[in-house]
Tab-separated table of C-alpha atoms in Angstrom:
chain	number	residue	atom	x	y	z
A	1329	UNK	CA	-18.571	-13.639	4.669
A	1330	UNK	CA	-20.165	-11.787	7.562
A	1331	UNK	CA	-23.360	-12.827	8.311
A	1332	UNK	CA	-24.705	-9.574	9.311
A	1333	UNK	CA	-23.243	-7.826	6.231
A	1334	UNK	CA	-24.527	-10.655	4.128
A	1335	UNK	CA	-28.201	-10.005	5.265
A	1336	UNK	CA	-28.045	-6.413	4.229
A	1337	UNK	CA	-26.033	-6.529	1.161
A	1338	UNK	CA	-26.966	-9.639	-0.588
A	1339	UNK	CA	-30.289	-10.838	-1.600
A	1340	UNK	CA	-32.147	-13.787	-0.185
A	1341	UNK	CA	-30.250	-16.289	-2.588
A	1342	UNK	CA	-27.030	-14.915	-1.303
A	1343	UNK	CA	-26.114	-13.208	-4.680
A	1344	UNK	CA	-25.241	-9.446	-4.686
A	1345	UNK	CA	-27.603	-6.753	-6.315
A	1346	UNK	CA	-27.145	-6.081	-9.803
A	1347	UNK	CA	-26.949	-2.668	-11.222
A	1348	UNK	CA	-30.399	-0.987	-11.508
A	1349	UNK	CA	-31.767	-3.092	-8.457
A	1350	UNK	CA	-32.936	-1.405	-5.292
A	1351	UNK	CA	-31.280	-2.066	-1.780
A	1352	UNK	CA	-33.482	-1.266	0.785
A	1353	UNK	CA	-31.955	-0.731	4.388
A	1354	UNK	CA	-34.991	-0.788	6.476
A	1355	UNK	CA	-33.176	-1.271	9.858
A	1356	UNK	CA	-30.652	1.814	8.720
A	1357	UNK	CA	-34.011	4.053	7.951
A	1358	UNK	CA	-35.667	3.072	11.096
A	1359	UNK	CA	-32.554	4.068	13.097
A	1360	UNK	CA	-31.961	7.226	11.146
A	1361	UNK	CA	-35.836	8.127	11.615
A	1362	UNK	CA	-35.685	7.444	15.412
A	1363	UNK	CA	-32.648	9.976	15.631
A	1364	UNK	CA	-34.320	12.690	13.471
A	1365	UNK	CA	-37.616	12.292	15.428
A	1366	UNK	CA	-36.306	11.694	19.097
A	1367	UNK	CA	-32.760	13.188	18.913
A	1368	UNK	CA	-29.526	11.731	20.794
A	1369	UNK	CA	-31.803	9.782	23.151
A	1370	UNK	CA	-32.884	7.509	20.428
A	1371	UNK	CA	-29.260	6.548	19.778
A	1372	UNK	CA	-27.827	6.479	23.168
A	1373	UNK	CA	-30.876	5.237	25.361
A	1374	UNK	CA	-33.206	3.256	22.985
A	1375	UNK	CA	-33.268	0.256	20.953
A	1376	UNK	CA	-30.307	1.372	18.649
A	1377	UNK	CA	-28.120	1.135	21.756
A	1378	UNK	CA	-29.814	-2.200	22.737
A	1379	UNK	CA	-28.874	-3.595	19.244
A	1380	UNK	CA	-25.395	-2.426	19.212
A	1381	UNK	CA	-24.811	-3.951	22.626
A	1382	UNK	CA	-26.417	-7.240	21.594
A	1383	UNK	CA	-24.232	-7.638	18.443
A	1384	UNK	CA	-21.017	-6.594	20.587
A	1385	UNK	CA	-21.906	-9.289	23.033
A	1386	UNK	CA	-22.449	-11.732	20.399
A	1387	UNK	CA	-19.240	-11.049	18.769
A	1388	UNK	CA	-17.291	-11.252	21.997
A	1389	UNK	CA	-17.131	-7.260	22.408
A	1390	UNK	CA	-17.186	-5.045	25.514
A	1391	UNK	CA	-19.860	-2.503	24.812
A	1392	UNK	CA	-22.495	-2.250	27.691
A	1393	UNK	CA	-25.576	-0.079	27.996
A	1394	UNK	CA	-23.884	2.143	30.296
A	1395	UNK	CA	-21.521	3.096	27.866
A	1396	UNK	CA	-24.209	4.379	25.787
A	1397	UNK	CA	-26.260	6.008	28.526
A	1398	UNK	CA	-23.263	7.608	30.127
A	1399	UNK	CA	-21.931	9.227	27.019
A	1400	UNK	CA	-21.141	12.765	26.971
A	1401	UNK	CA	-20.519	14.620	23.584
A	1402	UNK	CA	-17.296	16.653	23.812
A	1403	UNK	CA	-16.963	19.752	21.485
A	1404	UNK	CA	-13.279	20.040	20.644
A	1405	UNK	CA	-11.195	22.702	18.773
A	1406	UNK	CA	-11.297	21.836	15.181
A	1407	UNK	CA	-7.761	21.013	13.220
A	1408	UNK	CA	-6.644	24.118	11.250
A	1409	UNK	CA	-4.071	24.532	8.610
A	1410	UNK	CA	-3.432	26.588	5.449
A	1411	UNK	CA	-2.445	25.348	2.290
A	1412	UNK	CA	-1.549	27.857	-0.549
A	1413	UNK	CA	-3.868	30.570	0.966
A	1414	UNK	CA	-6.760	28.325	1.504
A	1415	UNK	CA	-7.684	27.793	5.188
A	1416	UNK	CA	-8.651	24.154	5.929
A	1417	UNK	CA	-10.849	23.543	9.041
A	1418	UNK	CA	-11.397	19.739	9.925
A	1419	UNK	CA	-12.227	17.089	12.850
A	1420	UNK	CA	-9.658	16.769	15.682
A	1421	UNK	CA	-8.577	13.566	17.150
A	1422	UNK	CA	-10.040	11.137	17.836
A	1423	UNK	CA	-10.731	11.633	14.025
A	1424	UNK	CA	-7.444	11.140	12.335
A	1425	UNK	CA	-8.563	12.507	8.901
A	1426	UNK	CA	-8.020	16.211	9.671
A	1427	UNK	CA	-4.633	16.012	10.923
A	1428	UNK	CA	-3.797	13.556	7.965
A	1429	UNK	CA	-5.160	16.088	5.264
A	1430	UNK	CA	-3.372	18.884	6.617
A	1431	UNK	CA	0.065	16.810	6.990
A	1432	UNK	CA	-0.448	15.639	3.241
A	1433	UNK	CA	-1.304	19.017	2.192
A	1434	UNK	CA	1.741	20.742	3.972
A	1435	UNK	CA	4.149	18.138	2.470
A	1436	UNK	CA	2.475	18.912	-0.943
A	1437	UNK	CA	2.753	22.574	-0.620
A	1438	UNK	CA	6.623	22.345	-1.291
A	1439	UNK	CA	6.044	20.652	-4.628
A	1440	UNK	CA	5.156	22.561	-7.975
A	1441	UNK	CA	2.317	20.588	-8.639
A	1442	UNK	CA	0.662	23.355	-11.059
A	1443	UNK	CA	3.840	22.974	-13.375
A	1444	UNK	CA	4.016	19.193	-13.137
A	1445	UNK	CA	0.327	18.982	-14.287
A	1446	UNK	CA	-2.778	17.109	-13.100
A	1447	UNK	CA	-2.334	13.276	-13.272
A	1448	UNK	CA	1.233	13.459	-14.184
A	1449	UNK	CA	3.770	10.846	-13.090
A	1450	UNK	CA	5.536	13.768	-10.845
A	1451	UNK	CA	2.458	14.761	-9.110
A	1452	UNK	CA	1.059	11.152	-8.555
A	1453	UNK	CA	4.461	10.338	-7.043
A	1454	UNK	CA	4.455	13.495	-4.788
A	1455	UNK	CA	0.959	12.487	-3.584
A	1456	UNK	CA	1.487	8.915	-3.279
A	1457	UNK	CA	4.613	9.661	-1.042
A	1458	UNK	CA	2.857	12.372	0.896
A	1459	UNK	CA	0.017	10.035	1.626
A	1460	UNK	CA	2.330	7.174	2.408
A	1461	UNK	CA	4.336	9.340	5.174
A	1462	UNK	CA	0.886	10.697	6.578
A	1463	UNK	CA	-0.746	7.413	6.897
A	1464	UNK	CA	2.205	6.065	8.672
A	1465	UNK	CA	2.117	8.770	11.082
A	1466	UNK	CA	-1.650	8.184	11.691
A	1467	UNK	CA	-1.006	4.455	12.432
A	1468	UNK	CA	2.053	5.156	14.675
A	1469	UNK	CA	0.916	8.526	16.501
A	1470	UNK	CA	-2.977	9.199	16.578
A	1471	UNK	CA	-5.736	7.716	18.656
A	1472	UNK	CA	-8.360	8.574	21.184
A	1473	UNK	CA	-7.075	11.703	23.153
A	1474	UNK	CA	-8.766	10.388	26.374
A	1475	UNK	CA	-6.133	7.554	26.163
A	1476	UNK	CA	-3.189	8.525	24.143
A	1477	UNK	CA	-1.095	11.773	23.593
A	1478	UNK	CA	-1.512	12.913	19.887
A	1479	UNK	CA	1.472	14.788	18.585
A	1480	UNK	CA	-0.982	17.335	16.649
A	1481	UNK	CA	1.473	20.171	16.832
A	1482	UNK	CA	4.365	18.321	15.227
A	1483	UNK	CA	2.242	16.573	12.373
A	1484	UNK	CA	0.914	20.013	11.294
A	1485	UNK	CA	4.270	21.836	11.676
A	1486	UNK	CA	5.415	23.103	8.246
A	1487	UNK	CA	9.008	22.375	9.159
A	1488	UNK	CA	8.112	18.815	9.737
A	1489	UNK	CA	6.524	18.665	6.322
A	1490	UNK	CA	9.564	20.053	4.845
A	1491	UNK	CA	11.850	17.202	6.774
A	1492	UNK	CA	9.471	14.530	5.118
A	1493	UNK	CA	9.890	16.114	1.729
A	1494	UNK	CA	13.648	15.989	2.239
A	1495	UNK	CA	13.649	12.122	2.643
A	1496	UNK	CA	11.404	11.546	-0.434
A	1497	UNK	CA	13.355	10.311	-3.461
A	1498	UNK	CA	11.871	11.809	-6.513
A	1499	UNK	CA	12.888	8.942	-8.479
A	1500	UNK	CA	11.812	5.940	-6.374
A	1501	UNK	CA	8.623	4.979	-4.507
A	1502	UNK	CA	9.015	4.503	-0.628
A	1503	UNK	CA	7.993	1.387	1.183
A	1504	UNK	CA	5.651	1.998	4.038
A	1505	UNK	CA	6.687	-0.915	6.094
A	1506	UNK	CA	10.286	0.750	6.214
A	1507	UNK	CA	8.537	3.884	7.713
A	1508	UNK	CA	6.147	2.117	10.205
A	1509	UNK	CA	7.717	1.455	13.651
A	1510	UNK	CA	8.106	-2.144	14.852
A	1511	UNK	CA	5.212	-3.609	16.379
A	1512	UNK	CA	2.655	-1.281	14.944
A	1513	UNK	CA	-0.533	-2.899	13.097
A	1514	UNK	CA	-4.075	-1.757	12.099
A	1515	UNK	CA	-7.432	-3.470	11.739
A	1516	UNK	CA	-8.689	-4.193	8.443
A	1517	UNK	CA	-12.044	-2.455	8.791
A	1518	UNK	CA	-13.534	1.199	9.428
A	1519	UNK	CA	-16.407	2.632	10.799
A	1520	UNK	CA	-17.780	5.770	9.708
A	1521	UNK	CA	-20.867	8.000	11.340
A	1522	UNK	CA	-21.681	10.976	9.486
A	1523	UNK	CA	-23.595	13.869	11.070
A	1524	UNK	CA	-25.628	16.192	8.908
A	1525	UNK	CA	-27.358	19.249	10.150
A	1526	UNK	CA	-30.627	21.120	9.017
A	1527	UNK	CA	-28.428	23.426	6.733
A	1528	UNK	CA	-27.053	20.644	4.969
A	1529	UNK	CA	-23.306	20.798	6.674
């Protein structure tokens, strides 16, 4: 339904590509090539930023060229946790993924998943409920630290995970809406930007 997405992911006759057909994203290739050749300035000060600002304006957005030109990279301490002897190191807020993965693992650490078995009803139930609680916390508690306080310490705390486990019924699925504070909502789309270095990290 989105014209920009349709122009990329549908063929000229508005039909989707079939298995085995080749999808070529020339604009994406050009953008990635420009970044590869010219570094950050290609993104923040070049035609890529211009295109994003133009799309933002067309959609009633607020992004301006100055937002890109004045952007500064911040190096933040990663989120760290431990799961059954494994050290987990991940991205901190504004990314929510690292905090949530650690919260989920902290909750799951209290269940005998090895005994319950991969794919068993007990394992799937424990994983689902851990994810349910963690994603409710993400919606209600996490955001860009430039604008909101992120209770990372609380969400990564092993006692907090135990408190959540104590609330989870082993026999009945929870209801996410019952856990979500009143007035909280979430947009229906997501954006992801992946960075790869010359060592494949």
